[in-house]
mmCIF file with all atom_site columns, N, CA and C and ligand atoms in Angstrom:
data_model
loop_
_atom_site.group_PDB
_atom_site.id
_atom_site.type_symbol
_atom_site.label_atom_id
_atom_site.label_alt_id
_atom_site.label_comp_id
_atom_site.label_asym_id
_atom_site.label_entity_id
_atom_site.label_seq_id
_atom_site.pdbx_PDB_ins_code
_atom_site.Cartn_x
_atom_site.Cartn_y
_atom_site.Cartn_z
_atom_site.occupancy
_atom_site.B_iso_or_equiv
_atom_site.pdbx_formal_charge
_atom_site.auth_seq_id
_atom_site.auth_comp_id
_atom_site.auth_asym_id
_atom_site.auth_atom_id
_atom_site.pdbx_PDB_model_num
ATOM   1   N  N   . MET L 1 1  ? -8.886  103.557 -96.622  1.00 66.00 ? 12  MET L N   1
ATOM   2   C  CA  . MET L 1 1  ? -9.718  103.824 -97.818  1.00 66.00 ? 12  MET L CA  1
ATOM   3   C  C   . MET L 1 1  ? -8.906  103.524 -99.075  1.00 66.00 ? 12  MET L C   1
ATOM   4   N  N   . SER L 1 2  ? -9.531  102.740 -99.958  1.00 73.00 ? 13  SER L N   1
ATOM   5   C  CA  . SER L 1 2  ? -8.832  102.369 -101.181 1.00 73.00 ? 13  SER L CA  1
ATOM   6   C  C   . SER L 1 2  ? -8.997  103.441 -102.257 1.00 73.00 ? 13  SER L C   1
ATOM   7   N  N   . SER L 1 3  ? -8.190  103.340 -103.302 1.00 79.00 ? 14  SER L N   1
ATOM   8   C  CA  . SER L 1 3  ? -8.298  104.288 -104.410 1.00 79.00 ? 14  SER L CA  1
ATOM   9   C  C   . SER L 1 3  ? -9.651  104.152 -105.100 1.00 79.00 ? 14  SER L C   1
ATOM   10  N  N   . TYR L 1 4  ? -10.184 102.908 -105.062 1.00 73.00 ? 15  TYR L N   1
ATOM   11  C  CA  . TYR L 1 4  ? -11.505 102.702 -105.687 1.00 73.00 ? 15  TYR L CA  1
ATOM   12  C  C   . TYR L 1 4  ? -12.573 103.472 -104.917 1.00 73.00 ? 15  TYR L C   1
ATOM   13  N  N   . GLU L 1 5  ? -12.510 103.413 -103.597 1.00 79.00 ? 16  GLU L N   1
ATOM   14  C  CA  . GLU L 1 5  ? -13.486 104.129 -102.771 1.00 79.00 ? 16  GLU L CA  1
ATOM   15  C  C   . GLU L 1 5  ? -13.385 105.634 -102.998 1.00 79.00 ? 16  GLU L C   1
ATOM   16  N  N   . ILE L 1 6  ? -12.166 106.103 -103.123 1.00 80.00 ? 17  ILE L N   1
ATOM   17  C  CA  . ILE L 1 6  ? -11.958 107.535 -103.373 1.00 80.00 ? 17  ILE L CA  1
ATOM   18  C  C   . ILE L 1 6  ? -12.550 107.928 -104.726 1.00 80.00 ? 17  ILE L C   1
ATOM   19  N  N   . ALA L 1 7  ? -12.335 107.043 -105.725 1.00 79.00 ? 18  ALA L N   1
ATOM   20  C  CA  . ALA L 1 7  ? -12.840 107.308 -107.072 1.00 79.00 ? 18  ALA L CA  1
ATOM   21  C  C   . ALA L 1 7  ? -14.366 107.315 -107.097 1.00 79.00 ? 18  ALA L C   1
ATOM   22  N  N   . CYS L 1 8  ? -14.981 106.533 -106.196 1.00 72.00 ? 19  CYS L N   1
ATOM   23  C  CA  . CYS L 1 8  ? -16.437 106.413 -106.186 1.00 72.00 ? 19  CYS L CA  1
ATOM   24  C  C   . CYS L 1 8  ? -17.098 107.462 -105.290 1.00 72.00 ? 19  CYS L C   1
ATOM   25  N  N   . ASP L 1 9  ? -16.319 108.137 -104.496 1.00 82.00 ? 20  ASP L N   1
ATOM   26  C  CA  . ASP L 1 9  ? -16.887 109.125 -103.599 1.00 82.00 ? 20  ASP L CA  1
ATOM   27  C  C   . ASP L 1 9  ? -17.603 110.212 -104.402 1.00 82.00 ? 20  ASP L C   1
ATOM   28  N  N   . ASP L 1 10 ? -18.769 110.617 -103.903 1.00 81.00 ? 21  ASP L N   1
ATOM   29  C  CA  . ASP L 1 10 ? -19.591 111.614 -104.592 1.00 81.00 ? 21  ASP L CA  1
ATOM   30  C  C   . ASP L 1 10 ? -20.015 111.135 -105.983 1.00 81.00 ? 21  ASP L C   1
ATOM   31  N  N   . SER L 1 11 ? -20.189 109.844 -106.129 1.00 81.00 ? 22  SER L N   1
ATOM   32  C  CA  . SER L 1 11 ? -20.715 109.291 -107.373 1.00 81.00 ? 22  SER L CA  1
ATOM   33  C  C   . SER L 1 11 ? -21.777 108.254 -107.010 1.00 81.00 ? 22  SER L C   1
ATOM   34  N  N   . PRO L 1 12 ? -22.593 107.860 -108.005 1.00 80.00 ? 23  PRO L N   1
ATOM   35  C  CA  . PRO L 1 12 ? -23.619 106.836 -107.715 1.00 80.00 ? 23  PRO L CA  1
ATOM   36  C  C   . PRO L 1 12 ? -23.025 105.517 -107.229 1.00 80.00 ? 23  PRO L C   1
ATOM   37  N  N   . LEU L 1 13 ? -21.745 105.333 -107.426 1.00 77.00 ? 24  LEU L N   1
ATOM   38  C  CA  . LEU L 1 13 ? -21.105 104.079 -107.017 1.00 77.00 ? 24  LEU L CA  1
ATOM   39  C  C   . LEU L 1 13 ? -20.611 104.128 -105.573 1.00 77.00 ? 24  LEU L C   1
ATOM   40  N  N   . LYS L 1 14 ? -20.813 105.243 -104.909 1.00 78.00 ? 25  LYS L N   1
ATOM   41  C  CA  . LYS L 1 14 ? -20.329 105.365 -103.543 1.00 78.00 ? 25  LYS L CA  1
ATOM   42  C  C   . LYS L 1 14 ? -20.945 104.274 -102.672 1.00 78.00 ? 25  LYS L C   1
ATOM   43  N  N   . GLY L 1 15 ? -20.126 103.583 -101.937 1.00 75.00 ? 26  GLY L N   1
ATOM   44  C  CA  . GLY L 1 15 ? -20.592 102.508 -101.073 1.00 75.00 ? 26  GLY L CA  1
ATOM   45  C  C   . GLY L 1 15 ? -20.509 101.146 -101.717 1.00 75.00 ? 26  GLY L C   1
ATOM   46  N  N   . SER L 1 16 ? -20.262 101.119 -103.030 1.00 75.00 ? 27  SER L N   1
ATOM   47  C  CA  . SER L 1 16 ? -20.130 99.830  -103.702 1.00 75.00 ? 27  SER L CA  1
ATOM   48  C  C   . SER L 1 16 ? -18.752 99.245  -103.413 1.00 75.00 ? 27  SER L C   1
ATOM   49  N  N   . THR L 1 17 ? -18.621 97.969  -103.700 1.00 72.00 ? 28  THR L N   1
ATOM   50  C  CA  . THR L 1 17 ? -17.356 97.296  -103.449 1.00 72.00 ? 28  THR L CA  1
ATOM   51  C  C   . THR L 1 17 ? -16.791 96.760  -104.746 1.00 72.00 ? 28  THR L C   1
ATOM   52  N  N   . LEU L 1 18 ? -15.530 97.026  -104.982 1.00 69.00 ? 29  LEU L N   1
ATOM   53  C  CA  . LEU L 1 18 ? -14.882 96.507  -106.177 1.00 69.00 ? 29  LEU L CA  1
ATOM   54  C  C   . LEU L 1 18 ? -14.509 95.048  -105.950 1.00 69.00 ? 29  LEU L C   1
ATOM   55  N  N   . MET L 1 19 ? -15.027 94.190  -106.809 1.00 63.00 ? 30  MET L N   1
ATOM   56  C  CA  . MET L 1 19 ? -14.777 92.750  -106.654 1.00 63.00 ? 30  MET L CA  1
ATOM   57  C  C   . MET L 1 19 ? -13.810 92.318  -107.737 1.00 63.00 ? 30  MET L C   1
ATOM   58  N  N   . ILE L 1 20 ? -12.593 92.017  -107.359 1.00 58.00 ? 31  ILE L N   1
ATOM   59  C  CA  . ILE L 1 20 ? -11.590 91.728  -108.372 1.00 58.00 ? 31  ILE L CA  1
ATOM   60  C  C   . ILE L 1 20 ? -10.931 90.357  -108.206 1.00 58.00 ? 31  ILE L C   1
ATOM   61  N  N   . GLU L 1 21 ? -11.237 89.653  -107.154 1.00 55.00 ? 32  GLU L N   1
ATOM   62  C  CA  . GLU L 1 21 ? -10.549 88.378  -106.945 1.00 55.00 ? 32  GLU L CA  1
ATOM   63  C  C   . GLU L 1 21 ? -11.533 87.249  -106.684 1.00 55.00 ? 32  GLU L C   1
ATOM   64  N  N   . GLU L 1 22 ? -12.722 87.377  -107.254 1.00 57.00 ? 33  GLU L N   1
ATOM   65  C  CA  . GLU L 1 22 ? -13.736 86.353  -107.026 1.00 57.00 ? 33  GLU L CA  1
ATOM   66  C  C   . GLU L 1 22 ? -13.571 85.157  -107.944 1.00 57.00 ? 33  GLU L C   1
ATOM   67  N  N   . VAL L 1 23 ? -13.033 85.397  -109.141 1.00 66.00 ? 34  VAL L N   1
ATOM   68  C  CA  . VAL L 1 23 ? -12.911 84.326  -110.128 1.00 66.00 ? 34  VAL L CA  1
ATOM   69  C  C   . VAL L 1 23 ? -11.443 84.015  -110.383 1.00 66.00 ? 34  VAL L C   1
ATOM   70  N  N   . PRO L 1 24 ? -10.997 82.843  -109.981 1.00 75.00 ? 35  PRO L N   1
ATOM   71  C  CA  . PRO L 1 24 ? -9.599  82.479  -110.244 1.00 75.00 ? 35  PRO L CA  1
ATOM   72  C  C   . PRO L 1 24 ? -9.367  82.265  -111.723 1.00 75.00 ? 35  PRO L C   1
ATOM   73  N  N   . VAL L 1 25 ? -8.273  82.790  -112.214 1.00 83.00 ? 36  VAL L N   1
ATOM   74  C  CA  . VAL L 1 25 ? -7.942  82.640  -113.631 1.00 83.00 ? 36  VAL L CA  1
ATOM   75  C  C   . VAL L 1 25 ? -7.242  81.308  -113.861 1.00 83.00 ? 36  VAL L C   1
ATOM   76  N  N   . LEU L 1 26 ? -7.749  80.564  -114.833 1.00 90.00 ? 37  LEU L N   1
ATOM   77  C  CA  . LEU L 1 26 ? -7.119  79.296  -115.204 1.00 90.00 ? 37  LEU L CA  1
ATOM   78  C  C   . LEU L 1 26 ? -6.693  79.361  -116.667 1.00 90.00 ? 37  LEU L C   1
ATOM   79  N  N   . ILE L 1 27 ? -5.522  78.883  -116.932 1.00 92.00 ? 38  ILE L N   1
ATOM   80  C  CA  . ILE L 1 27 ? -5.030  78.785  -118.307 1.00 92.00 ? 38  ILE L CA  1
ATOM   81  C  C   . ILE L 1 27 ? -4.850  77.307  -118.648 1.00 92.00 ? 38  ILE L C   1
ATOM   82  N  N   . PHE L 1 28 ? -4.862  77.011  -119.942 1.00 94.00 ? 39  PHE L N   1
ATOM   83  C  CA  . PHE L 1 28 ? -4.529  75.649  -120.351 1.00 94.00 ? 39  PHE L CA  1
ATOM   84  C  C   . PHE L 1 28 ? -3.040  75.582  -120.598 1.00 94.00 ? 39  PHE L C   1
ATOM   85  N  N   . CYS L 1 29 ? -2.355  74.791  -119.785 1.00 94.00 ? 40  CYS L N   1
ATOM   86  C  CA  . CYS L 1 29 ? -0.903  74.669  -119.894 1.00 94.00 ? 40  CYS L CA  1
ATOM   87  C  C   . CYS L 1 29 ? -0.543  73.546  -120.845 1.00 94.00 ? 40  CYS L C   1
ATOM   88  N  N   . SER L 1 30 ? 0.210   73.869  -121.886 1.00 94.00 ? 41  SER L N   1
ATOM   89  C  CA  . SER L 1 30 ? 0.619   72.846  -122.854 1.00 94.00 ? 41  SER L CA  1
ATOM   90  C  C   . SER L 1 30 ? 1.675   71.923  -122.236 1.00 94.00 ? 41  SER L C   1
ATOM   91  N  N   . GLY L 1 31 ? 2.363   72.405  -121.227 1.00 95.00 ? 42  GLY L N   1
ATOM   92  C  CA  . GLY L 1 31 ? 3.357   71.568  -120.552 1.00 95.00 ? 42  GLY L CA  1
ATOM   93  C  C   . GLY L 1 31 ? 2.711   70.510  -119.675 1.00 95.00 ? 42  GLY L C   1
ATOM   94  N  N   . CYS L 1 32 ? 1.709   70.939  -118.925 1.00 96.00 ? 43  CYS L N   1
ATOM   95  C  CA  . CYS L 1 32 ? 1.014   70.010  -118.025 1.00 96.00 ? 43  CYS L CA  1
ATOM   96  C  C   . CYS L 1 32 ? -0.137  69.299  -118.734 1.00 96.00 ? 43  CYS L C   1
ATOM   97  N  N   . GLN L 1 33 ? -0.554  69.824  -119.893 1.00 96.00 ? 44  GLN L N   1
ATOM   98  C  CA  . GLN L 1 33 ? -1.737  69.299  -120.591 1.00 96.00 ? 44  GLN L CA  1
ATOM   99  C  C   . GLN L 1 33 ? -2.942  69.309  -119.667 1.00 96.00 ? 44  GLN L C   1
ATOM   100 N  N   . ALA L 1 34 ? -3.101  70.431  -118.966 1.00 95.00 ? 45  ALA L N   1
ATOM   101 C  CA  . ALA L 1 34 ? -4.201  70.547  -118.015 1.00 95.00 ? 45  ALA L CA  1
ATOM   102 C  C   . ALA L 1 34 ? -4.445  72.023  -117.726 1.00 95.00 ? 45  ALA L C   1
ATOM   103 N  N   . ALA L 1 35 ? -5.624  72.307  -117.203 1.00 94.00 ? 46  ALA L N   1
ATOM   104 C  CA  . ALA L 1 35 ? -5.923  73.658  -116.762 1.00 94.00 ? 46  ALA L CA  1
ATOM   105 C  C   . ALA L 1 35 ? -5.189  73.919  -115.453 1.00 94.00 ? 46  ALA L C   1
ATOM   106 N  N   . ARG L 1 36 ? -4.491  75.029  -115.432 1.00 93.00 ? 47  ARG L N   1
ATOM   107 C  CA  . ARG L 1 36 ? -3.707  75.366  -114.242 1.00 93.00 ? 47  ARG L CA  1
ATOM   108 C  C   . ARG L 1 36 ? -3.969  76.812  -113.843 1.00 93.00 ? 47  ARG L C   1
ATOM   109 N  N   . PRO L 1 37 ? -3.854  77.103  -112.568 1.00 91.00 ? 48  PRO L N   1
ATOM   110 C  CA  . PRO L 1 37 ? -3.913  78.513  -112.160 1.00 91.00 ? 48  PRO L CA  1
ATOM   111 C  C   . PRO L 1 37 ? -2.664  79.244  -112.631 1.00 91.00 ? 48  PRO L C   1
ATOM   112 N  N   . VAL L 1 38 ? -2.777  80.554  -112.793 1.00 90.00 ? 49  VAL L N   1
ATOM   113 C  CA  . VAL L 1 38 ? -1.624  81.321  -113.239 1.00 90.00 ? 49  VAL L CA  1
ATOM   114 C  C   . VAL L 1 38 ? -0.771  81.742  -112.047 1.00 90.00 ? 49  VAL L C   1
ATOM   115 N  N   . SER L 1 39 ? 0.508   81.886  -112.309 1.00 85.00 ? 50  SER L N   1
ATOM   116 C  CA  . SER L 1 39 ? 1.410   82.308  -111.248 1.00 85.00 ? 50  SER L CA  1
ATOM   117 C  C   . SER L 1 39 ? 1.326   83.807  -111.032 1.00 85.00 ? 50  SER L C   1
ATOM   118 N  N   . SER L 1 40 ? 0.874   84.507  -112.075 1.00 77.00 ? 51  SER L N   1
ATOM   119 C  CA  . SER L 1 40 ? 0.751   85.951  -111.990 1.00 77.00 ? 51  SER L CA  1
ATOM   120 C  C   . SER L 1 40 ? -0.321  86.436  -112.953 1.00 77.00 ? 51  SER L C   1
ATOM   121 N  N   . MET L 1 41 ? -1.128  87.390  -112.511 1.00 70.00 ? 52  MET L N   1
ATOM   122 C  CA  . MET L 1 41 ? -2.155  87.948  -113.379 1.00 70.00 ? 52  MET L CA  1
ATOM   123 C  C   . MET L 1 41 ? -1.544  88.692  -114.558 1.00 70.00 ? 52  MET L C   1
ATOM   124 N  N   . HIS L 1 42 ? -0.277  89.061  -114.448 1.00 75.00 ? 53  HIS L N   1
ATOM   125 C  CA  . HIS L 1 42 ? 0.355   89.852  -115.496 1.00 75.00 ? 53  HIS L CA  1
ATOM   126 C  C   . HIS L 1 42 ? 1.130   88.981  -116.484 1.00 75.00 ? 53  HIS L C   1
ATOM   127 N  N   . LEU L 1 43 ? 1.606   87.843  -116.016 1.00 79.00 ? 54  LEU L N   1
ATOM   128 C  CA  . LEU L 1 43 ? 2.442   87.012  -116.865 1.00 79.00 ? 54  LEU L CA  1
ATOM   129 C  C   . LEU L 1 43 ? 1.675   85.871  -117.505 1.00 79.00 ? 54  LEU L C   1
ATOM   130 N  N   . PHE L 1 44 ? 0.603   85.405  -116.884 1.00 84.00 ? 55  PHE L N   1
ATOM   131 C  CA  . PHE L 1 44 ? -0.170  84.270  -117.374 1.00 84.00 ? 55  PHE L CA  1
ATOM   132 C  C   . PHE L 1 44 ? 0.737   83.064  -117.634 1.00 84.00 ? 55  PHE L C   1
ATOM   133 N  N   . CYS L 1 45 ? 1.498   82.717  -116.632 1.00 91.00 ? 56  CYS L N   1
ATOM   134 C  CA  . CYS L 1 45 ? 2.324   81.519  -116.701 1.00 91.00 ? 56  CYS L CA  1
ATOM   135 C  C   . CYS L 1 45 ? 1.764   80.472  -115.750 1.00 91.00 ? 56  CYS L C   1
ATOM   136 N  N   . CYS L 1 46 ? 1.932   79.187  -116.132 1.00 94.00 ? 57  CYS L N   1
ATOM   137 C  CA  . CYS L 1 46 ? 1.472   78.087  -115.312 1.00 94.00 ? 57  CYS L CA  1
ATOM   138 C  C   . CYS L 1 46 ? 2.109   78.155  -113.922 1.00 94.00 ? 57  CYS L C   1
ATOM   139 N  N   . ALA L 1 47 ? 1.266   78.032  -112.884 1.00 93.00 ? 58  ALA L N   1
ATOM   140 C  CA  . ALA L 1 47 ? 1.781   78.091  -111.522 1.00 93.00 ? 58  ALA L CA  1
ATOM   141 C  C   . ALA L 1 47 ? 2.550   76.820  -111.166 1.00 93.00 ? 58  ALA L C   1
ATOM   142 N  N   . GLU L 1 48 ? 2.351   75.763  -111.968 1.00 94.00 ? 59  GLU L N   1
ATOM   143 C  CA  . GLU L 1 48 ? 2.999   74.485  -111.678 1.00 94.00 ? 59  GLU L CA  1
ATOM   144 C  C   . GLU L 1 48 ? 4.394   74.401  -112.303 1.00 94.00 ? 59  GLU L C   1
ATOM   145 N  N   . CYS L 1 49 ? 4.477   74.737  -113.598 1.00 96.00 ? 60  CYS L N   1
ATOM   146 C  CA  . CYS L 1 49 ? 5.744   74.524  -114.299 1.00 96.00 ? 60  CYS L CA  1
ATOM   147 C  C   . CYS L 1 49 ? 6.312   75.802  -114.915 1.00 96.00 ? 60  CYS L C   1
ATOM   148 N  N   . GLY L 1 50 ? 5.548   76.887  -114.887 1.00 94.00 ? 61  GLY L N   1
ATOM   149 C  CA  . GLY L 1 50 ? 6.074   78.147  -115.380 1.00 94.00 ? 61  GLY L CA  1
ATOM   150 C  C   . GLY L 1 50 ? 5.903   78.371  -116.867 1.00 94.00 ? 61  GLY L C   1
ATOM   151 N  N   . GLN L 1 51 ? 5.271   77.437  -117.560 1.00 93.00 ? 62  GLN L N   1
ATOM   152 C  CA  . GLN L 1 51 ? 5.051   77.561  -119.000 1.00 93.00 ? 62  GLN L CA  1
ATOM   153 C  C   . GLN L 1 51 ? 4.076   78.700  -119.276 1.00 93.00 ? 62  GLN L C   1
ATOM   154 N  N   . PRO L 1 52 ? 4.465   79.653  -120.140 1.00 91.00 ? 63  PRO L N   1
ATOM   155 C  CA  . PRO L 1 52 ? 3.544   80.734  -120.480 1.00 91.00 ? 63  PRO L CA  1
ATOM   156 C  C   . PRO L 1 52 ? 2.406   80.247  -121.361 1.00 91.00 ? 63  PRO L C   1
ATOM   157 N  N   . SER L 1 53 ? 1.233   80.835  -121.198 1.00 90.00 ? 64  SER L N   1
ATOM   158 C  CA  . SER L 1 53 ? 0.080   80.451  -122.012 1.00 90.00 ? 64  SER L CA  1
ATOM   159 C  C   . SER L 1 53 ? -0.860  81.624  -122.129 1.00 90.00 ? 64  SER L C   1
ATOM   160 N  N   . SER L 1 54 ? -1.471  81.741  -123.314 1.00 84.00 ? 65  SER L N   1
ATOM   161 C  CA  . SER L 1 54 ? -2.469  82.795  -123.501 1.00 84.00 ? 65  SER L CA  1
ATOM   162 C  C   . SER L 1 54 ? -3.858  82.181  -123.626 1.00 84.00 ? 65  SER L C   1
ATOM   163 N  N   . GLU L 1 55 ? -3.941  80.877  -123.382 1.00 88.00 ? 66  GLU L N   1
ATOM   164 C  CA  . GLU L 1 55 ? -5.190  80.161  -123.554 1.00 88.00 ? 66  GLU L CA  1
ATOM   165 C  C   . GLU L 1 55 ? -5.963  80.156  -122.239 1.00 88.00 ? 66  GLU L C   1
ATOM   166 N  N   . VAL L 1 56 ? -6.764  81.168  -122.053 1.00 88.00 ? 67  VAL L N   1
ATOM   167 C  CA  . VAL L 1 56 ? -7.516  81.300  -120.805 1.00 88.00 ? 67  VAL L CA  1
ATOM   168 C  C   . VAL L 1 56 ? -8.760  80.421  -120.874 1.00 88.00 ? 67  VAL L C   1
ATOM   169 N  N   . VAL L 1 57 ? -8.892  79.513  -119.931 1.00 87.00 ? 68  VAL L N   1
ATOM   170 C  CA  . VAL L 1 57 ? -10.048 78.624  -119.909 1.00 87.00 ? 68  VAL L CA  1
ATOM   171 C  C   . VAL L 1 57 ? -11.075 79.078  -118.878 1.00 87.00 ? 68  VAL L C   1
ATOM   172 N  N   . GLN L 1 58 ? -10.660 79.900  -117.956 1.00 82.00 ? 69  GLN L N   1
ATOM   173 C  CA  . GLN L 1 58 ? -11.579 80.460  -116.969 1.00 82.00 ? 69  GLN L CA  1
ATOM   174 C  C   . GLN L 1 58 ? -10.977 81.729  -116.419 1.00 82.00 ? 69  GLN L C   1
ATOM   175 N  N   . GLY L 1 59 ? -11.834 82.725  -116.165 1.00 76.00 ? 70  GLY L N   1
ATOM   176 C  CA  . GLY L 1 59 ? -11.305 83.925  -115.569 1.00 76.00 ? 70  GLY L CA  1
ATOM   177 C  C   . GLY L 1 59 ? -11.658 85.187  -116.338 1.00 76.00 ? 70  GLY L C   1
ATOM   178 N  N   . LYS L 1 60 ? -12.160 85.014  -117.577 1.00 65.00 ? 71  LYS L N   1
ATOM   179 C  CA  . LYS L 1 60 ? -12.576 86.189  -118.336 1.00 65.00 ? 71  LYS L CA  1
ATOM   180 C  C   . LYS L 1 60 ? -13.766 86.861  -117.665 1.00 65.00 ? 71  LYS L C   1
ATOM   181 N  N   . GLU L 1 61 ? -14.459 86.103  -116.819 1.00 59.00 ? 72  GLU L N   1
ATOM   182 C  CA  . GLU L 1 61 ? -15.590 86.646  -116.073 1.00 59.00 ? 72  GLU L CA  1
ATOM   183 C  C   . GLU L 1 61 ? -15.173 87.792  -115.171 1.00 59.00 ? 72  GLU L C   1
ATOM   184 N  N   . ILE L 1 62 ? -13.877 87.860  -114.921 1.00 51.00 ? 73  ILE L N   1
ATOM   185 C  CA  . ILE L 1 62 ? -13.393 88.859  -113.979 1.00 51.00 ? 73  ILE L CA  1
ATOM   186 C  C   . ILE L 1 62 ? -13.739 90.267  -114.440 1.00 51.00 ? 73  ILE L C   1
ATOM   187 N  N   . GLU L 1 63 ? -13.866 90.462  -115.763 1.00 53.00 ? 74  GLU L N   1
ATOM   188 C  CA  . GLU L 1 63 ? -14.212 91.780  -116.286 1.00 53.00 ? 74  GLU L CA  1
ATOM   189 C  C   . GLU L 1 63 ? -15.625 92.171  -115.857 1.00 53.00 ? 74  GLU L C   1
ATOM   190 N  N   . VAL L 1 64 ? -16.499 91.147  -115.817 1.00 50.00 ? 75  VAL L N   1
ATOM   191 C  CA  . VAL L 1 64 ? -17.877 91.381  -115.386 1.00 50.00 ? 75  VAL L CA  1
ATOM   192 C  C   . VAL L 1 64 ? -17.933 91.559  -113.883 1.00 50.00 ? 75  VAL L C   1
ATOM   193 N  N   . VAL L 1 65 ? -17.241 90.674  -113.197 1.00 51.00 ? 76  VAL L N   1
ATOM   194 C  CA  . VAL L 1 65 ? -17.244 90.717  -111.740 1.00 51.00 ? 76  VAL L CA  1
ATOM   195 C  C   . VAL L 1 65 ? -16.767 92.074  -111.229 1.00 51.00 ? 76  VAL L C   1
ATOM   196 N  N   . ALA L 1 66 ? -15.779 92.634  -111.911 1.00 55.00 ? 77  ALA L N   1
ATOM   197 C  CA  . ALA L 1 66 ? -15.188 93.868  -111.445 1.00 55.00 ? 77  ALA L CA  1
ATOM   198 C  C   . ALA L 1 66 ? -16.158 95.031  -111.517 1.00 55.00 ? 77  ALA L C   1
ATOM   199 N  N   . LEU L 1 67 ? -17.161 94.901  -112.375 1.00 56.00 ? 78  LEU L N   1
ATOM   200 C  CA  . LEU L 1 67 ? -18.104 95.993  -112.549 1.00 56.00 ? 78  LEU L CA  1
ATOM   201 C  C   . LEU L 1 67 ? -19.428 95.730  -111.826 1.00 56.00 ? 78  LEU L C   1
ATOM   202 N  N   . GLU L 1 68 ? -19.547 94.533  -111.261 1.00 58.00 ? 79  GLU L N   1
ATOM   203 C  CA  . GLU L 1 68 ? -20.809 94.155  -110.638 1.00 58.00 ? 79  GLU L CA  1
ATOM   204 C  C   . GLU L 1 68 ? -21.017 94.885  -109.328 1.00 58.00 ? 79  GLU L C   1
ATOM   205 N  N   . ILE L 1 69 ? -22.201 95.376  -109.116 1.00 58.00 ? 80  ILE L N   1
ATOM   206 C  CA  . ILE L 1 69 ? -22.538 96.052  -107.870 1.00 58.00 ? 80  ILE L CA  1
ATOM   207 C  C   . ILE L 1 69 ? -23.506 95.200  -107.056 1.00 58.00 ? 80  ILE L C   1
ATOM   208 N  N   . GLU L 1 70 ? -24.528 94.707  -107.719 1.00 63.00 ? 81  GLU L N   1
ATOM   209 C  CA  . GLU L 1 70 ? -25.480 93.820  -107.070 1.00 63.00 ? 81  GLU L CA  1
ATOM   210 C  C   . GLU L 1 70 ? -26.147 92.963  -108.135 1.00 63.00 ? 81  GLU L C   1
ATOM   211 N  N   . GLU L 1 71 ? -27.007 92.039  -107.704 1.00 63.00 ? 82  GLU L N   1
ATOM   212 C  CA  . GLU L 1 71 ? -27.697 91.142  -108.605 1.00 63.00 ? 82  GLU L CA  1
ATOM   213 C  C   . GLU L 1 71 ? -26.737 90.237  -109.371 1.00 63.00 ? 82  GLU L C   1
ATOM   214 N  N   . TRP L 1 72 ? -25.689 89.822  -108.729 1.00 59.00 ? 83  TRP L N   1
ATOM   215 C  CA  . TRP L 1 72 ? -24.743 88.903  -109.357 1.00 59.00 ? 83  TRP L CA  1
ATOM   216 C  C   . TRP L 1 72 ? -25.378 87.519  -109.409 1.00 59.00 ? 83  TRP L C   1
ATOM   217 N  N   . ALA L 1 73 ? -25.537 86.982  -110.600 1.00 64.00 ? 84  ALA L N   1
ATOM   218 C  CA  . ALA L 1 73 ? -26.160 85.676  -110.772 1.00 64.00 ? 84  ALA L CA  1
ATOM   219 C  C   . ALA L 1 73 ? -25.284 84.774  -111.626 1.00 64.00 ? 84  ALA L C   1
ATOM   220 N  N   . PRO L 1 74 ? -24.447 83.964  -111.027 1.00 68.00 ? 85  PRO L N   1
ATOM   221 C  CA  . PRO L 1 74 ? -23.540 83.079  -111.767 1.00 68.00 ? 85  PRO L CA  1
ATOM   222 C  C   . PRO L 1 74 ? -24.281 81.878  -112.346 1.00 68.00 ? 85  PRO L C   1
ATOM   223 N  N   . SER L 1 75 ? -25.082 82.106  -113.364 1.00 69.00 ? 86  SER L N   1
ATOM   224 C  CA  . SER L 1 75 ? -25.906 81.042  -113.909 1.00 69.00 ? 86  SER L CA  1
ATOM   225 C  C   . SER L 1 75 ? -25.303 80.402  -115.146 1.00 69.00 ? 86  SER L C   1
ATOM   226 N  N   . HIS L 1 76 ? -24.736 81.233  -116.015 1.00 64.00 ? 87  HIS L N   1
ATOM   227 C  CA  . HIS L 1 76 ? -24.158 80.698  -117.239 1.00 64.00 ? 87  HIS L CA  1
ATOM   228 C  C   . HIS L 1 76 ? -22.712 80.301  -117.019 1.00 64.00 ? 87  HIS L C   1
ATOM   229 N  N   . GLY L 1 77 ? -22.247 79.382  -117.857 1.00 57.00 ? 88  GLY L N   1
ATOM   230 C  CA  . GLY L 1 77 ? -20.851 79.050  -117.712 1.00 57.00 ? 88  GLY L CA  1
ATOM   231 C  C   . GLY L 1 77 ? -20.446 77.787  -118.320 1.00 57.00 ? 88  GLY L C   1
HETATM 232 ZN ZN1 . ZN  K 2 .  ? 2.232   73.656  -116.458 1.00 95.45 ? 102 ZN  K ZN1 1
#
């Protein structure tokens, strides 16, 4: 049992699933001049060359995904 399940026990969220890794985070790397996956969710550095970047090009959706219970409709983007 995860901490999330424990937190949701005896709440309307009981039985729901926390979705936290559905959307890969991509940053724009100035070193590679391309969108790259991050090496770490905490550091936001290019997984290819290690260049740090705060320019997130994809992955902000993760805030929504993490709270989604049902009716997830990836239509906009
Ligand atoms: Zn890079």
